[in-house]
Tab-separated table of C-alpha atoms and ligand atoms in Angstrom:
chain	number	residue	atom	x	y	z
E	1418	MET	CA	143.927	109.541	78.791
E	1419	ASP	CA	140.669	108.141	80.231
E	1420	ASP	CA	138.728	109.861	77.469
E	1421	TYR	CA	140.174	107.424	74.957
E	1422	ILE	CA	138.840	103.956	74.330
E	1423	LEU	CA	141.709	102.881	72.089
E	1424	GLU	CA	145.054	104.455	71.454
E	1425	MET	CA	148.168	103.719	69.414
E	1426	ARG	CA	151.545	105.284	69.936
E	1427	ASP	CA	154.266	105.130	67.293
E	1428	VAL	CA	153.229	101.683	66.110
E	1429	ILE	CA	155.310	100.003	63.453
E	1430	PHE	CA	154.159	96.695	61.993
E	1431	GLU	CA	155.745	94.632	59.246
E	1432	TYR	CA	154.359	91.539	57.541
E	1433	PRO	CA	156.754	88.738	56.666
E	1434	GLY	CA	158.993	89.845	53.842
E	1435	GLY	CA	159.449	93.232	55.482
E	1436	ILE	CA	156.261	94.842	54.106
E	1437	ARG	CA	155.735	97.811	56.397
E	1438	ALA	CA	151.956	98.132	56.799
E	1439	LEU	CA	152.001	100.509	59.789
E	1440	ASN	CA	154.695	103.116	59.747
E	1441	GLY	CA	154.922	104.750	63.162
E	1442	ILE	CA	151.189	105.379	63.475
E	1443	SER	CA	149.771	107.302	66.453
E	1444	MET	CA	146.078	107.839	67.037
E	1445	ALA	CA	143.671	108.257	69.921
E	1446	ILE	CA	140.026	107.264	69.636
E	1447	GLU	CA	137.648	109.198	71.847
E	1448	LYS	CA	135.036	107.328	73.845
E	1449	GLY	CA	131.460	107.428	72.619
E	1450	LYS	CA	132.151	108.780	69.149
E	1451	ASN	CA	131.234	107.122	65.853
E	1452	ILE	CA	134.588	106.670	64.179
E	1453	ALA	CA	135.184	106.165	60.443
E	1454	ILE	CA	138.587	105.292	59.025
E	1455	LEU	CA	139.231	105.924	55.358
E	1456	GLY	CA	142.221	105.598	53.101
E	1457	PRO	CA	143.365	104.071	49.845
E	1458	ASN	CA	143.807	100.327	49.319
E	1459	GLY	CA	146.866	99.129	51.189
E	1460	SER	CA	147.026	102.173	53.489
E	1461	GLY	CA	146.888	99.921	56.585
E	1462	LYS	CA	143.258	100.045	57.782
E	1463	SER	CA	142.780	96.293	58.218
E	1464	THR	CA	146.236	95.908	59.750
E	1465	LEU	CA	145.410	98.695	62.220
E	1466	PHE	CA	142.147	96.976	63.201
E	1467	LEU	CA	143.905	93.666	63.853
E	1468	HIS	CA	146.087	95.491	66.395
E	1469	PHE	CA	143.080	96.742	68.336
E	1470	ASN	CA	142.266	93.330	69.750
E	1471	GLY	CA	145.748	91.932	69.759
E	1472	ILE	CA	145.479	89.604	66.746
E	1473	LEU	CA	148.604	91.350	65.466
E	1474	ARG	CA	151.378	92.607	67.685
E	1475	PRO	CA	153.428	95.704	66.837
E	1476	LYS	CA	157.076	95.377	65.937
E	1477	SER	CA	157.513	98.523	68.018
E	1478	GLY	CA	155.230	101.071	69.650
E	1479	ARG	CA	152.307	100.607	72.012
E	1480	VAL	CA	148.563	99.952	71.897
E	1481	PHE	CA	146.197	100.941	74.731
E	1482	TYR	CA	142.658	99.876	75.599
E	1483	ARG	CA	140.874	102.222	78.027
E	1484	GLY	CA	144.223	103.757	78.947
E	1485	GLN	CA	145.882	100.413	79.749
E	1486	GLU	CA	148.606	99.022	77.567
E	1487	ILE	CA	147.522	95.825	75.807
E	1488	ARG	CA	149.405	92.731	76.905
E	1489	TYR	CA	149.794	89.635	74.816
E	1490	SER	CA	149.337	86.847	77.351
E	1491	ARG	CA	146.621	84.311	76.482
E	1492	TYR	CA	144.557	85.329	79.507
E	1493	TYR	CA	144.724	89.043	78.699
E	1494	LEU	CA	143.819	88.520	75.045
E	1495	ILE	CA	140.818	86.291	75.819
E	1496	ASN	CA	139.434	89.061	78.020
E	1497	LEU	CA	140.268	91.800	75.552
E	1498	ARG	CA	138.450	89.960	72.747
E	1499	LYS	CA	135.293	89.765	74.858
E	1500	LYS	CA	135.331	93.546	74.947
E	1501	VAL	CA	136.623	94.387	71.470
E	1502	GLY	CA	134.929	92.472	68.646
E	1503	ILE	CA	135.976	92.593	65.012
E	1504	VAL	CA	134.106	91.938	61.797
E	1505	PHE	CA	136.851	91.017	59.337
E	1506	GLN	CA	136.958	92.567	55.906
E	1507	ASP	CA	136.835	89.143	54.270
E	1508	PRO	CA	134.023	86.997	55.700
E	1509	ASP	CA	135.773	83.855	54.456
E	1510	THR	CA	138.565	84.561	56.954
E	1511	GLN	CA	136.057	84.873	59.773
E	1512	LEU	CA	133.467	82.161	59.155
E	1513	PHE	CA	134.406	78.588	59.873
E	1514	ALA	CA	131.436	76.684	61.338
E	1515	GLY	CA	129.090	74.467	59.340
E	1516	SER	CA	125.740	76.204	59.661
E	1517	VAL	CA	124.838	79.820	60.299
E	1518	PHE	CA	123.406	78.886	63.710
E	1519	GLN	CA	126.611	77.030	64.684
E	1520	GLU	CA	128.707	79.933	63.467
E	1521	VAL	CA	126.866	82.668	65.374
E	1522	SER	CA	126.439	80.557	68.524
E	1523	PHE	CA	130.133	79.703	68.732
E	1524	GLY	CA	131.156	82.983	70.393
E	1525	PRO	CA	128.515	83.104	73.170
E	1526	MET	CA	128.907	79.330	73.727
E	1527	ASN	CA	132.644	79.857	74.199
E	1528	LEU	CA	131.939	82.573	76.730
E	1529	GLY	CA	130.168	79.873	78.752
E	1530	PHE	CA	126.588	81.164	78.598
E	1531	PRO	CA	123.765	78.684	79.278
E	1532	ILE	CA	122.114	77.320	76.145
E	1533	THR	CA	118.929	79.391	76.617
E	1534	GLU	CA	121.007	82.594	76.703
E	1535	VAL	CA	123.034	81.426	73.675
E	1536	LYS	CA	119.833	80.789	71.702
E	1537	LYS	CA	118.421	84.179	72.689
E	1538	ARG	CA	121.605	85.975	71.620
E	1539	VAL	CA	121.764	84.114	68.315
E	1540	GLU	CA	118.102	84.833	67.559
E	1541	GLU	CA	118.540	88.531	68.295
E	1542	ALA	CA	121.751	88.772	66.255
E	1543	LEU	CA	120.236	86.960	63.259
E	1544	LYS	CA	117.185	89.202	63.420
E	1545	ALA	CA	119.277	92.380	63.611
E	1546	ALA	CA	121.377	91.265	60.635
E	1547	GLY	CA	118.230	90.233	58.717
E	1548	ILE	CA	119.341	86.638	58.224
E	1549	GLU	CA	116.841	84.653	60.296
E	1550	GLU	CA	115.879	82.614	57.253
E	1551	LEU	CA	119.511	81.524	56.795
E	1552	GLU	CA	119.804	79.995	60.281
E	1553	HIS	CA	120.111	76.391	59.107
E	1554	ARG	CA	121.993	77.017	55.875
E	1555	PRO	CA	125.650	76.003	55.494
E	1556	THR	CA	127.751	79.184	55.615
E	1557	HIS	CA	129.991	77.825	52.897
E	1558	PHE	CA	127.455	78.269	50.105
E	1559	LEU	CA	126.099	81.674	51.053
E	1560	SER	CA	126.555	84.668	48.784
E	1561	TYR	CA	129.281	87.108	49.753
E	1562	GLY	CA	126.801	89.714	51.029
E	1563	GLN	CA	125.010	87.050	53.083
E	1564	LYS	CA	128.355	85.919	54.534
E	1565	LYS	CA	129.159	89.510	55.429
E	1566	ARG	CA	125.870	89.725	57.330
E	1567	VAL	CA	126.618	86.461	59.137
E	1568	SER	CA	129.977	87.853	60.248
E	1569	ILE	CA	128.208	90.986	61.533
E	1570	ALA	CA	125.762	88.715	63.443
E	1571	ASP	CA	128.793	86.845	64.871
E	1572	VAL	CA	130.031	89.986	66.551
E	1573	LEU	CA	126.576	91.202	67.641
E	1574	ALA	CA	126.005	87.876	69.439
E	1575	MET	CA	129.189	88.443	71.465
E	1576	ASP	CA	127.820	91.801	72.649
E	1577	PRO	CA	131.242	93.472	73.012
E	1578	GLU	CA	131.792	97.038	74.278
E	1579	VAL	CA	133.595	98.048	71.113
E	1580	LEU	CA	132.665	96.854	67.617
E	1581	ILE	CA	135.251	97.204	64.903
E	1582	LEU	CA	133.796	96.728	61.447
E	1583	ASP	CA	136.163	96.402	58.503
E	1584	GLU	CA	134.209	97.635	55.480
E	1585	PRO	CA	130.846	96.465	56.784
E	1586	ALA	CA	128.911	97.885	53.836
E	1587	ALA	CA	131.002	96.146	51.160
E	1588	TYR	CA	128.912	93.685	49.114
E	1589	LEU	CA	125.660	94.675	50.812
E	1590	ASP	CA	122.672	95.569	48.638
E	1591	PRO	CA	120.996	98.965	49.292
E	1592	LYS	CA	118.326	97.465	51.559
E	1593	HIS	CA	120.936	95.818	53.734
E	1594	VAL	CA	123.069	98.961	53.881
E	1595	GLU	CA	119.944	100.633	55.364
E	1596	LYS	CA	119.629	97.717	57.768
E	1597	LEU	CA	123.301	98.114	58.715
E	1598	LEU	CA	122.685	101.788	59.501
E	1599	GLU	CA	119.787	100.739	61.751
E	1600	ILE	CA	122.095	98.281	63.545
E	1601	LEU	CA	124.666	101.055	64.021
E	1602	GLU	CA	121.990	103.386	65.386
E	1603	GLU	CA	120.788	100.722	67.816
E	1604	LEU	CA	124.378	100.060	68.969
E	1605	ARG	CA	124.811	103.749	69.637
E	1606	ARG	CA	121.577	103.791	71.677
E	1607	LYS	CA	122.976	100.930	73.742
E	1608	GLY	CA	126.124	102.953	74.388
E	1609	LYS	CA	128.405	100.738	72.277
E	1610	GLN	CA	131.447	102.127	70.532
E	1611	VAL	CA	131.673	101.551	66.790
E	1612	ILE	CA	134.773	102.003	64.669
E	1613	LEU	CA	134.480	101.201	60.989
E	1614	SER	CA	136.537	101.417	57.852
E	1615	THR	CA	134.920	102.275	54.554
E	1616	HIS	CA	135.587	103.506	51.046
E	1617	ASP	CA	132.093	105.009	51.027
E	1618	VAL	CA	132.572	108.731	51.610
E	1619	GLU	CA	128.801	109.322	51.751
E	1620	LEU	CA	128.485	106.825	54.609
E	1621	ALA	CA	131.446	108.325	56.465
E	1622	TYR	CA	130.161	111.877	55.988
E	1623	SER	CA	126.634	111.188	57.211
E	1624	TRP	CA	127.397	108.673	59.979
E	1625	ALA	CA	130.720	109.511	61.628
E	1626	ASP	CA	131.397	111.971	64.446
E	1627	TYR	CA	135.111	111.818	63.771
E	1628	VAL	CA	137.164	110.647	60.799
E	1629	PHE	CA	140.743	109.425	60.434
E	1630	ILE	CA	142.425	109.295	57.044
E	1631	LEU	CA	145.181	106.718	56.664
E	1632	LYS	CA	147.933	106.848	54.094
E	1633	ASP	CA	151.101	104.740	53.886
E	1634	GLY	CA	150.543	103.254	57.338
E	1635	LYS	CA	150.131	106.617	59.074
E	1636	VAL	CA	147.385	109.086	59.920
E	1637	ALA	CA	147.357	111.663	57.112
E	1638	GLY	CA	144.511	113.670	58.634
E	1639	GLU	CA	141.804	113.592	61.288
E	1640	GLY	CA	138.835	115.715	62.262
E	1641	THR	CA	135.065	116.072	62.031
E	1642	PRO	CA	133.541	114.894	58.745
E	1643	THR	CA	132.959	118.505	57.683
E	1644	GLU	CA	136.578	119.473	58.392
E	1645	ILE	CA	137.951	116.403	56.634
E	1646	PHE	CA	135.777	116.527	53.538
E	1647	GLN	CA	136.329	120.255	53.037
E	1648	ASN	CA	140.086	119.738	53.068
E	1649	GLU	CA	140.753	119.550	49.328
E	1650	LYS	CA	144.482	118.950	49.748
E	1651	LEU	CA	143.932	115.981	52.057
E	1652	LEU	CA	141.239	114.485	49.802
E	1653	LYS	CA	143.612	114.677	46.853
E	1654	GLU	CA	146.516	113.186	48.800
E	1655	ALA	CA	144.409	110.256	49.968
E	1656	ASP	CA	142.622	109.701	46.631
E	1657	LEU	CA	139.258	110.422	48.213
E	1658	LYS	CA	136.183	111.987	46.667
E	1659	LYS	CA	134.106	114.683	48.277
E	1660	PRO	CA	130.659	113.446	49.371
E	1661	LEU	CA	128.058	114.434	46.788
E	1662	LEU	CA	125.809	116.064	49.387
E	1663	LEU	CA	128.648	118.306	50.590
E	1664	GLU	CA	129.550	119.204	47.020
E	1665	ILE	CA	125.937	120.156	46.238
E	1666	CYS	CA	125.693	122.246	49.407
E	1667	GLU	CA	128.936	124.033	48.556
E	1668	VAL	CA	127.496	124.923	45.131
E	1669	LEU	CA	124.279	126.138	46.785
E	1670	LYS	CA	126.400	128.269	49.095
E	1671	GLN	CA	128.314	129.766	46.170
E	1672	LYS	CA	124.993	130.578	44.563
E	1673	GLY	CA	123.911	132.592	47.564
E	1674	PHE	CA	122.169	130.062	49.772
E	1675	ILE	CA	123.305	130.393	53.333
E	1676	PHE	CA	123.640	127.473	55.705
E	1677	ASP	CA	123.727	127.769	59.490
E	1678	ARG	CA	125.541	124.477	59.484
E	1679	LEU	CA	126.228	122.237	56.506
E	1680	PRO	CA	123.655	119.409	56.409
E	1681	ARG	CA	125.127	115.902	56.746
E	1682	ASN	CA	122.198	113.976	55.295
E	1683	ILE	CA	119.014	114.494	53.289
E	1684	LEU	CA	116.813	114.773	56.372
E	1685	GLU	CA	118.946	117.632	57.648
E	1686	LEU	CA	118.947	119.246	54.197
E	1687	ARG	CA	115.146	119.167	54.177
E	1688	ARG	CA	114.898	120.934	57.525
E	1689	GLU	CA	113.795	124.468	56.781
E	1690	ASP	CA	115.584	126.063	59.716
E	1691	LEU	CA	118.951	124.874	58.441
E	1692	PHE	CA	119.229	127.267	55.516
E	1693	TRP	CA	117.494	130.018	53.691
E	1694	ALA	CA	117.890	131.648	50.294
E	1695	LYS	CA	119.501	135.053	49.985
E	1696	ALA	CA	116.956	137.600	48.818
O	1099	LIG	N1	148.977	88.909	55.234
O	1099	LIG	C1	149.759	89.800	54.632
O	1099	LIG	N2	151.015	89.491	54.228
O	1099	LIG	C2	151.812	90.409	53.647
O	1099	LIG	N3	151.439	91.667	53.387
O	1099	LIG	C3	150.215	92.044	53.736
O	1099	LIG	C4	149.297	91.142	54.381
O	1099	LIG	N4	148.138	91.799	54.624
O	1099	LIG	C5	148.326	93.053	54.171
O	1099	LIG	N5	149.561	93.208	53.640
O	1099	LIG	C6	150.131	94.454	53.081
O	1099	LIG	O1	150.104	95.448	54.121
O	1099	LIG	C7	149.722	96.727	53.594
O	1099	LIG	C8	148.474	97.221	54.330
O	1099	LIG	O2	147.394	96.372	54.005
O	1099	LIG	P1	145.949	96.491	54.660
O	1099	LIG	O3	145.200	95.255	54.280
O	1099	LIG	O4	146.101	96.798	56.101
O	1099	LIG	O5	145.369	97.777	53.892
O	1099	LIG	P2	143.883	98.351	53.838
O	1099	LIG	O6	144.001	99.814	54.083
O	1099	LIG	O7	143.008	97.565	54.724
O	1099	LIG	O8	143.488	98.120	52.305
O	1099	LIG	P3	142.042	97.822	51.621
O	1099	LIG	O9	141.377	99.166	51.416
O	1099	LIG	O10	142.408	97.209	50.299
O	1099	LIG	O11	141.270	96.912	52.507
O	1099	LIG	C9	149.542	96.511	52.081
O	1099	LIG	O12	150.741	96.885	51.461
O	1099	LIG	C10	149.290	95.028	51.956
O	1099	LIG	O13	149.708	94.555	50.709
O	1100	LIG	MG1	141.365	96.434	54.429
């Protein structure tokens, strides 16, 4: 049990009107692993995430943080949200303050840090998200991709143990997707846990240590990226595409190239010791 950072057991959740978004879902998220959650639109990813820091409460079933069942008292939730931070899918739901500085400083200010510490955290978060030049701009008029980066900075400034990112790469241009990957790498170095949802199978394949596939409010499959993306039946069921790199490597394999281990990114593919051609 202690090996899991977050866990759900038989969770059912319904939105008003009886829409069942989570349908008896059970999952256990291992500590220290990069976790990607994929699944078609409406499969319950965002709803699941909102249960991880108690924004939503299950109709039935249980949610655990570090082996302890989440409680829903104000005191418990305030503490939980210091440890589990969420970047919402829609930045307009998350952002509310006037300027970018006010927005990103709100969290650390609320935690009661002295102003010098708040400023330091904001500066670092803006730098990491590549939005230093937006510091004094009103959030309201930013582009969607810029807003998404502000909401990522929001969570970085809180410095939680667990970062839950709901489609963090959506709306980002290629340069800022690279920047996001650098942020994720840095978080890993600092020993932070990252859980993200994405429709980008290439990102999930190259970044994640472990993948969950959601369908109809339940886990339809879970495993390492290689296991998941080689499971044709599961990919079909969940309307997912195979990552291009994996597909290319499978063709190379059919054509007689032998891999010790299937490469998960271009750098690995380039490494000579990873594969050799059959004579
Ligand atoms: N606020 C809400 N009120 C009513 N129904 C909702 C609400 N939010 C989500 N739903 C419904 O709950 C189900 C799960 O939605 P959810 O947003 O969790 O899916 P998702 O996997 O995050 O989808 P996407 O890939 O589009 O982000 C869907 O049927 C959706 O229409
Ligand atoms: Mg969603």
